[in-house]
CSV table of C-alpha atoms in Angstrom, one decimal:
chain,number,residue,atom,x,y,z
B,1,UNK,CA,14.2,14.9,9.4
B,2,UNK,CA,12.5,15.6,6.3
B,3,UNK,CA,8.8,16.4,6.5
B,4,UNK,CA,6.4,16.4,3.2
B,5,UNK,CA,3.4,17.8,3.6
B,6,UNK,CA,1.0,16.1,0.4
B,7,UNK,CA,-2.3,17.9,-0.4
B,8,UNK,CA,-4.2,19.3,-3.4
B,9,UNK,CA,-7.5,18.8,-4.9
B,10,UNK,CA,-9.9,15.9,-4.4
B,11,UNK,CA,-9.4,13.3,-7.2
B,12,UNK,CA,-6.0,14.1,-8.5
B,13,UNK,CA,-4.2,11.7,-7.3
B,14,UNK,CA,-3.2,12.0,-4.1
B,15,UNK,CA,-3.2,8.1,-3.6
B,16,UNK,CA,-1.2,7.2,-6.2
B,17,UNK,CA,1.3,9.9,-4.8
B,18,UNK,CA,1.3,8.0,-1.4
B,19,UNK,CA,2.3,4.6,-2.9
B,20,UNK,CA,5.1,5.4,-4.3
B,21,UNK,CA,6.3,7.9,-1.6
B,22,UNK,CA,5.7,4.6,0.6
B,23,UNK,CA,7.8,2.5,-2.3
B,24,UNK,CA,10.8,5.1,-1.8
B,25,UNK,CA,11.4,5.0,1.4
B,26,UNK,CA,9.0,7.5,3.3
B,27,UNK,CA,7.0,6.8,6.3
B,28,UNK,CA,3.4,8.1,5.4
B,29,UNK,CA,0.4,8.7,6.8
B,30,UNK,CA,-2.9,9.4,5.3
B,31,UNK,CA,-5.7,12.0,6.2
B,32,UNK,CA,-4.1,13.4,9.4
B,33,UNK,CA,-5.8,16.7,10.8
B,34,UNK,CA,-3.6,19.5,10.5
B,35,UNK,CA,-3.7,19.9,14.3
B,36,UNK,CA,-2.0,17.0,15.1
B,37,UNK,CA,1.2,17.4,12.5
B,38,UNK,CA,3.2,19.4,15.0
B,39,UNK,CA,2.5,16.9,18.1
B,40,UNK,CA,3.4,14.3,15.9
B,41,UNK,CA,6.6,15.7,14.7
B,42,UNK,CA,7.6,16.1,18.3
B,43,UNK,CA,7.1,12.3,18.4
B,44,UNK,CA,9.1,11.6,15.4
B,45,UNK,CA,12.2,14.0,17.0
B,46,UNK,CA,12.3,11.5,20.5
B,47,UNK,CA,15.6,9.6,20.4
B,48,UNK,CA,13.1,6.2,20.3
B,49,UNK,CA,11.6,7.1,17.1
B,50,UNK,CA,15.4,8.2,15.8
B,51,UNK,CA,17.0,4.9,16.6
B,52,UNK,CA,14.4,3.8,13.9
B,53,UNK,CA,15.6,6.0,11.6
B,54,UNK,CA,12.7,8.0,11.0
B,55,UNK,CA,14.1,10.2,8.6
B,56,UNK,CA,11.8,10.7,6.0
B,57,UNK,CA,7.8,11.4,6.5
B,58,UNK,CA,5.3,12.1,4.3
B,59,UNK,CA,1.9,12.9,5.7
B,60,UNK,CA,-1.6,13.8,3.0
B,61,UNK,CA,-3.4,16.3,4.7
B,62,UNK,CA,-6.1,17.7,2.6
B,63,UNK,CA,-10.4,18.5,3.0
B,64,UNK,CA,-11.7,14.9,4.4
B,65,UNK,CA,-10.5,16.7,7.5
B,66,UNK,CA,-13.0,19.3,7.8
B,67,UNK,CA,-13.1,22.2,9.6
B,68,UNK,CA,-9.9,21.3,10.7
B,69,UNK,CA,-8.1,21.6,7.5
B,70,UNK,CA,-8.8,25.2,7.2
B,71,UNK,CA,-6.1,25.9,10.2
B,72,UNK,CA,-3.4,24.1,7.7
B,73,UNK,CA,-1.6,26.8,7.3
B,74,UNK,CA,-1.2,27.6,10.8
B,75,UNK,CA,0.3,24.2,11.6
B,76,UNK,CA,2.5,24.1,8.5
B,77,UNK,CA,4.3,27.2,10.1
B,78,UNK,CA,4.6,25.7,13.6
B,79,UNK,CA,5.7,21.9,12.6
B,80,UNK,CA,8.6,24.9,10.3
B,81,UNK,CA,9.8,25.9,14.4
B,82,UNK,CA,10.9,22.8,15.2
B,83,UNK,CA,14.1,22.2,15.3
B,84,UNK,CA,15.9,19.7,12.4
B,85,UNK,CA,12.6,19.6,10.8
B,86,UNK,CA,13.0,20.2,7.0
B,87,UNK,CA,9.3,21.1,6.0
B,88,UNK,CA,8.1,20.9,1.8
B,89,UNK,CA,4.6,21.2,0.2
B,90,UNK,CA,3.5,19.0,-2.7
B,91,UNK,CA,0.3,20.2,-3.7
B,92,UNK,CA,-1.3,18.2,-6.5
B,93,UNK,CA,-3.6,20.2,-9.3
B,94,UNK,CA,-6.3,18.9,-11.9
B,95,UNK,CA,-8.2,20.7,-13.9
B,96,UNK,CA,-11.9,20.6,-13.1
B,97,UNK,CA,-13.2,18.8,-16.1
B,98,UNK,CA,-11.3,16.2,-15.2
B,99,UNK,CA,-12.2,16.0,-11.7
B,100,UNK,CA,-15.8,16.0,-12.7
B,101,UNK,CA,-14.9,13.0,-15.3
B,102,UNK,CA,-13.3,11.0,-13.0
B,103,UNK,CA,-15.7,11.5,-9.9
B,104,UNK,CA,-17.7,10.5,-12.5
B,105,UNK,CA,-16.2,7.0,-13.5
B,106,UNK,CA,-15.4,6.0,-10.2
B,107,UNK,CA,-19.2,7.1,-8.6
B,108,UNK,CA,-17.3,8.4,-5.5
B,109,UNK,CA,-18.8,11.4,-3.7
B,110,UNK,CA,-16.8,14.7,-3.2
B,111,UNK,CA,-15.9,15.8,0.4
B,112,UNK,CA,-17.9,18.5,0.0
B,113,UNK,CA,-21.0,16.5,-1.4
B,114,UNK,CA,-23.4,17.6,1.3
B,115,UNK,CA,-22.1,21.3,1.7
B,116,UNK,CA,-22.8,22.0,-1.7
B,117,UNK,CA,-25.9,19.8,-1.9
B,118,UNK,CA,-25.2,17.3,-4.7
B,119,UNK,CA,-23.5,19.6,-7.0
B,120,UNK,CA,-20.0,18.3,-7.5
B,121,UNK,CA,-19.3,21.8,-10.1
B,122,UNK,CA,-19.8,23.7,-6.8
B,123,UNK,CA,-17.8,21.2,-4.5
B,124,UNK,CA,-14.8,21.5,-6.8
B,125,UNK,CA,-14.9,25.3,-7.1
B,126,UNK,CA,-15.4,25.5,-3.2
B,127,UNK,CA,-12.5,23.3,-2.6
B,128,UNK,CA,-10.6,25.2,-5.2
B,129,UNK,CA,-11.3,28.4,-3.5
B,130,UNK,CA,-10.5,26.8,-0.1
B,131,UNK,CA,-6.3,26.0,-1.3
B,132,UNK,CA,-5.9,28.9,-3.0
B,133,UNK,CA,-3.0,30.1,-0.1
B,134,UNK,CA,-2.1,26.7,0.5
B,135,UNK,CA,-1.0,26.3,-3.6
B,136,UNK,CA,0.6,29.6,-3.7
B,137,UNK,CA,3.1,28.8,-1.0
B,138,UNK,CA,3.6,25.0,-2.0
B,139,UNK,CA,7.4,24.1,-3.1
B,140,UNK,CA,6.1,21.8,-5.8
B,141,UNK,CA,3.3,21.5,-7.9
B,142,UNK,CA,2.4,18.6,-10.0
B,143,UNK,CA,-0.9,19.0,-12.1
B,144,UNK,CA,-2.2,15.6,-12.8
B,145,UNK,CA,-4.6,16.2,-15.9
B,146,UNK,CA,-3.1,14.5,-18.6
B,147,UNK,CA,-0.9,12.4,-16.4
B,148,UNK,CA,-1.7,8.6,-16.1
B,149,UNK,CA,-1.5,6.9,-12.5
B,150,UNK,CA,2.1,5.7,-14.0
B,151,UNK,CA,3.2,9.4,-15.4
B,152,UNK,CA,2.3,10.9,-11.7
B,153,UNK,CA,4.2,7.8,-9.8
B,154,UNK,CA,7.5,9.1,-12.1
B,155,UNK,CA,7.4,12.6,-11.5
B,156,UNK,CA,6.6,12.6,-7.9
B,157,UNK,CA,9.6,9.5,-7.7
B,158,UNK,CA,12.0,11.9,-9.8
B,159,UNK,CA,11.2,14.7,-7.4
B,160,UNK,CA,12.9,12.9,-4.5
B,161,UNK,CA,15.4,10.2,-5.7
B,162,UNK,CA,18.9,10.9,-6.9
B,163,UNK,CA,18.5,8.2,-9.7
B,164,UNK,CA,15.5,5.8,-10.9
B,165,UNK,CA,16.9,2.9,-10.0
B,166,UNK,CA,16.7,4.0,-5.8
B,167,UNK,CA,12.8,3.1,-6.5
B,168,UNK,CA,13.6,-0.5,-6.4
B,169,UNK,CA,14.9,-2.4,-4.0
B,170,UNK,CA,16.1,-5.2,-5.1
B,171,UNK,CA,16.0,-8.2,-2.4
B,172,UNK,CA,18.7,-10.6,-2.7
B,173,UNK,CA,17.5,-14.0,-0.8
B,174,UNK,CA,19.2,-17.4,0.1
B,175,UNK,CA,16.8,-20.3,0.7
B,176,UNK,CA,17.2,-24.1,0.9
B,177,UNK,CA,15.2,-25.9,-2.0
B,178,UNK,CA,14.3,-29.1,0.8
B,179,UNK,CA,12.2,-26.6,2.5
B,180,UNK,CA,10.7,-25.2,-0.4
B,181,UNK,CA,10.9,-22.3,-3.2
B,182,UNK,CA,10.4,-18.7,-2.0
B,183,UNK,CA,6.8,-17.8,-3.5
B,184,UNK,CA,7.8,-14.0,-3.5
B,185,UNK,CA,10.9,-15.0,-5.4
B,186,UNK,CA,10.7,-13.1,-9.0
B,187,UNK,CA,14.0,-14.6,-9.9
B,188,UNK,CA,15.3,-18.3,-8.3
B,189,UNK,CA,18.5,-19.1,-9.6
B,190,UNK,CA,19.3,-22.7,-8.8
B,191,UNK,CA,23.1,-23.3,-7.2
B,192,UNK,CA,22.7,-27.0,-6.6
B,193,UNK,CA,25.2,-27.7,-9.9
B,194,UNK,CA,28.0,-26.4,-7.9
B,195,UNK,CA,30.6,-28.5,-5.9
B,196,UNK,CA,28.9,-28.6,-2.4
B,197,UNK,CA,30.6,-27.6,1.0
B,198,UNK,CA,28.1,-29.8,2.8
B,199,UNK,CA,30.8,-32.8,2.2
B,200,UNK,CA,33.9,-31.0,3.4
B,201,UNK,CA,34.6,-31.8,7.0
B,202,UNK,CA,36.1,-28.6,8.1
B,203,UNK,CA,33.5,-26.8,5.9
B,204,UNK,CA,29.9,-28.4,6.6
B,205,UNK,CA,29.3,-26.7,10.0
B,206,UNK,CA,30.1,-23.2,8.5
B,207,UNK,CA,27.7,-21.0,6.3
B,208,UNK,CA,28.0,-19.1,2.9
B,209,UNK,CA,28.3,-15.6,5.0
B,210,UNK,CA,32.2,-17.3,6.0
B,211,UNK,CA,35.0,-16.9,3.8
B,212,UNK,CA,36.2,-20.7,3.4
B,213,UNK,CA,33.0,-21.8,2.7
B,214,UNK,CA,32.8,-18.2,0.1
B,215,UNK,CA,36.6,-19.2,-1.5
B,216,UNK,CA,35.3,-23.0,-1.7
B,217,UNK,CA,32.4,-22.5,-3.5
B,218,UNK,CA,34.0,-19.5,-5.5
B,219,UNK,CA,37.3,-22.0,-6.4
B,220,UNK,CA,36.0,-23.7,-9.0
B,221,UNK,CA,35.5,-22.1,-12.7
B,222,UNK,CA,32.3,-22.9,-13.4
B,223,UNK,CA,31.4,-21.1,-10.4
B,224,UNK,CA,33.1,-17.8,-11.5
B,225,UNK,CA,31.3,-18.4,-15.0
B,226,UNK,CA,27.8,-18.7,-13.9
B,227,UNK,CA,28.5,-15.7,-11.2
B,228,UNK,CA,29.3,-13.5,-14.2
B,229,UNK,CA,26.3,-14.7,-16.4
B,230,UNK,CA,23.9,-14.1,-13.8
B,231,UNK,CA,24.9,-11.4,-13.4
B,232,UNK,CA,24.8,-10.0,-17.0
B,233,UNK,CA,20.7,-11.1,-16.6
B,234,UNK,CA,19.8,-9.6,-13.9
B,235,UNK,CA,21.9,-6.5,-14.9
B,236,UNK,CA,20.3,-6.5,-18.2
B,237,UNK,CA,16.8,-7.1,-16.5
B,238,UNK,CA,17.1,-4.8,-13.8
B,239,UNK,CA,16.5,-1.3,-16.0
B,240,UNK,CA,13.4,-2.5,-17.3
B,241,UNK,CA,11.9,-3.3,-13.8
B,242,UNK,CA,12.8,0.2,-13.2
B,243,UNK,CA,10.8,1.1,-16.0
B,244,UNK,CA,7.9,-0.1,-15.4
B,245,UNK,CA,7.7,1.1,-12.0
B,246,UNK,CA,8.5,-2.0,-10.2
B,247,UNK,CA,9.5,-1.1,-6.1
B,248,UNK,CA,11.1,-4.5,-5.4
B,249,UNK,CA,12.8,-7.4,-7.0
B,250,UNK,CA,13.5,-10.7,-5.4
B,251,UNK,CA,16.6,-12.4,-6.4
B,252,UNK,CA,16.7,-16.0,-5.0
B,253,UNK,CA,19.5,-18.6,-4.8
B,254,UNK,CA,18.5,-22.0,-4.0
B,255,UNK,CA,20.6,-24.6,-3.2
B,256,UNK,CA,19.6,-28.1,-1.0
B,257,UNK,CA,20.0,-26.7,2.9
B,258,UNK,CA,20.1,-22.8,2.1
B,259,UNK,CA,24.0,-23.0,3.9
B,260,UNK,CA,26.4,-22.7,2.0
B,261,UNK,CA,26.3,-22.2,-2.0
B,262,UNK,CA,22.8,-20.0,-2.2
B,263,UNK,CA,24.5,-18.2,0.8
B,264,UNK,CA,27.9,-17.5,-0.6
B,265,UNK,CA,25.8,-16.4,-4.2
B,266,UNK,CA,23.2,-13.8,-2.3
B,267,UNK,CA,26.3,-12.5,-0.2
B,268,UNK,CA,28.2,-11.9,-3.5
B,269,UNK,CA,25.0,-10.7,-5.5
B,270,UNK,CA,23.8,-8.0,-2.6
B,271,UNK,CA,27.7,-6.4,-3.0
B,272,UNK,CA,27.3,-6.2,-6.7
B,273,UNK,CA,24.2,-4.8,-7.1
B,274,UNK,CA,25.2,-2.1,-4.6
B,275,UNK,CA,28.0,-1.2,-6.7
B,276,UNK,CA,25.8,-0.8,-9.1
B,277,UNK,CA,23.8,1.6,-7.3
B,278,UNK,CA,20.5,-0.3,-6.5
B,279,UNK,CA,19.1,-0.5,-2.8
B,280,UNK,CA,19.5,-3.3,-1.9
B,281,UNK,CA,18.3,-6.1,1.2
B,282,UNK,CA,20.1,-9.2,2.3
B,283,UNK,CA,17.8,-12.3,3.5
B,284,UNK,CA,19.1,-16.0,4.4
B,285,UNK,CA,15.9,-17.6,4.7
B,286,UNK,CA,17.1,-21.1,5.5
B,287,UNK,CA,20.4,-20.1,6.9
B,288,UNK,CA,19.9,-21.1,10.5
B,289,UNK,CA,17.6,-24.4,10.6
């Protein structure tokens, strides 16, 4: 089980950092007392919390805690003797003018706002002070500056994924048009031009997730056709989802119950766009009513 341990200076970013941990598959937690980190990666290593597969956790530890942050390194090296647990730091930098620039913009006080009585100069040189250790034994180190919310979401994404394209899960849905279009849907593809199984005895009582109904729908040529060119457009738009930092894409294929033709399409889609490397979820909305 992979533990990441996310801290670093007030204001530079640790929240953005979170998201997209979140987006890419961690579980996270935010502003967790050092003290409790090992306790709750005993938790995590119960067979209950296994059989969700818990394998990834990201937890932001940093000086909101207090007093109690200042034992971090302490619990860093006891959460490192348990067993299976594969322990990183991310520690994330910014130089001070910044800091003072955005607490600036954003009017928020400093944790350290009443220690050093109003002067957010000496909060960020006391906090400074306070990681030094942490920062010098961190396994990565990203220094926000001149980064923009975006350019920080990328790097800490490319630190972690094999490929860009395992930040987007791309969610391929089957729905029934008589009960309504999916309002997450950022694609609806409409399958109600193809021949429909509804009117074949043998088939009508069978969904799109069964192979007659799948060879039926996928029989005729005009089937095969608009498979292929949807496809191409979603292949095409994909990338550029990517891109922009999108975490999830809904593809949805409508047809008039959500049985048989938007099945038999999502079904085919989901496999396609694995092969193509994306993580992908299945969803038959309107399968079973």
């Amino acid at each position: 089980m992979t533990f990441l341990i996310v801290t670093g200076l007030s204001g530079s970013g640790k929240s953005s950092c979170i998201k997209v941990l979140e987006d890419i598959g961690f579980f996270c937690i935010d502003n967790m007392p050092p003290q409790l980190i090992p306790n709750f990666a005993e938790l995590c290593a119960q067979s209950s919390l296994k059989e969700d597969e818990l394998e990834k956790v990201a937890i932001v530890t940093d000086i909101r805690g207090g007093t109690l942050f200042l034992r971090l390194s302490e619990n860093i090296s006891k959460l490192r003797g348990i067993d299976g647990a594969d322990v990183k730091i991310l520690f994330l930098d910014c130089a001070k003018e910044v800091l003072m620039k955005r607490y600036s913009e954003t009017r928020r006080k400093h944790p350290l706002d009443e220690a050093s009585e109003g002067d957010l100069s000496k909060a960020i040189d006391a906090e400074n002070a306070l990681l030094t250790d942490i920062r010098a034994n961190s396994d990565y180190i990203i220094d926000s500056s001149l980064l923009t919310a975006r350019q920080l979401q990328e790097q800490v994404a490319g630190l972690f994924l094999d490929k860009p394209s395992d930040r987007m899960i791309i969610n391929c849905m089957s729905f029934g048009f008589m009960y309504g279009v999916p309002g997450e849907a950022d694609l609806v593809f409409d399958v109600r031009c193809l021949p429909n199984p509804f009117y074949i005895p043998e088939l009508k009582h069978l969904t799109g997730t069964d192979q007659a109904v799948r060879d039926y729908v996928m029989g005729f040529p005009q089937s095969v056709e608009l498979e292929n060119k949807l496809y191409d457009f979603v292949d095409f738009l994909a990338p550029l989802y990517v891109g922009e930092g999108k975490s999830r894409l809904v593809v949805a294929f409508g047809c008039t119950g959500g049985k048989h033709r938007s099945v038999t399409f999502a079904e085919l889609a989901s496999k396609h766009f694995e092969q193509a490397g994306y993580r992908v979820r299945l969803n038959h909305r309107d399968m079973d009513k």
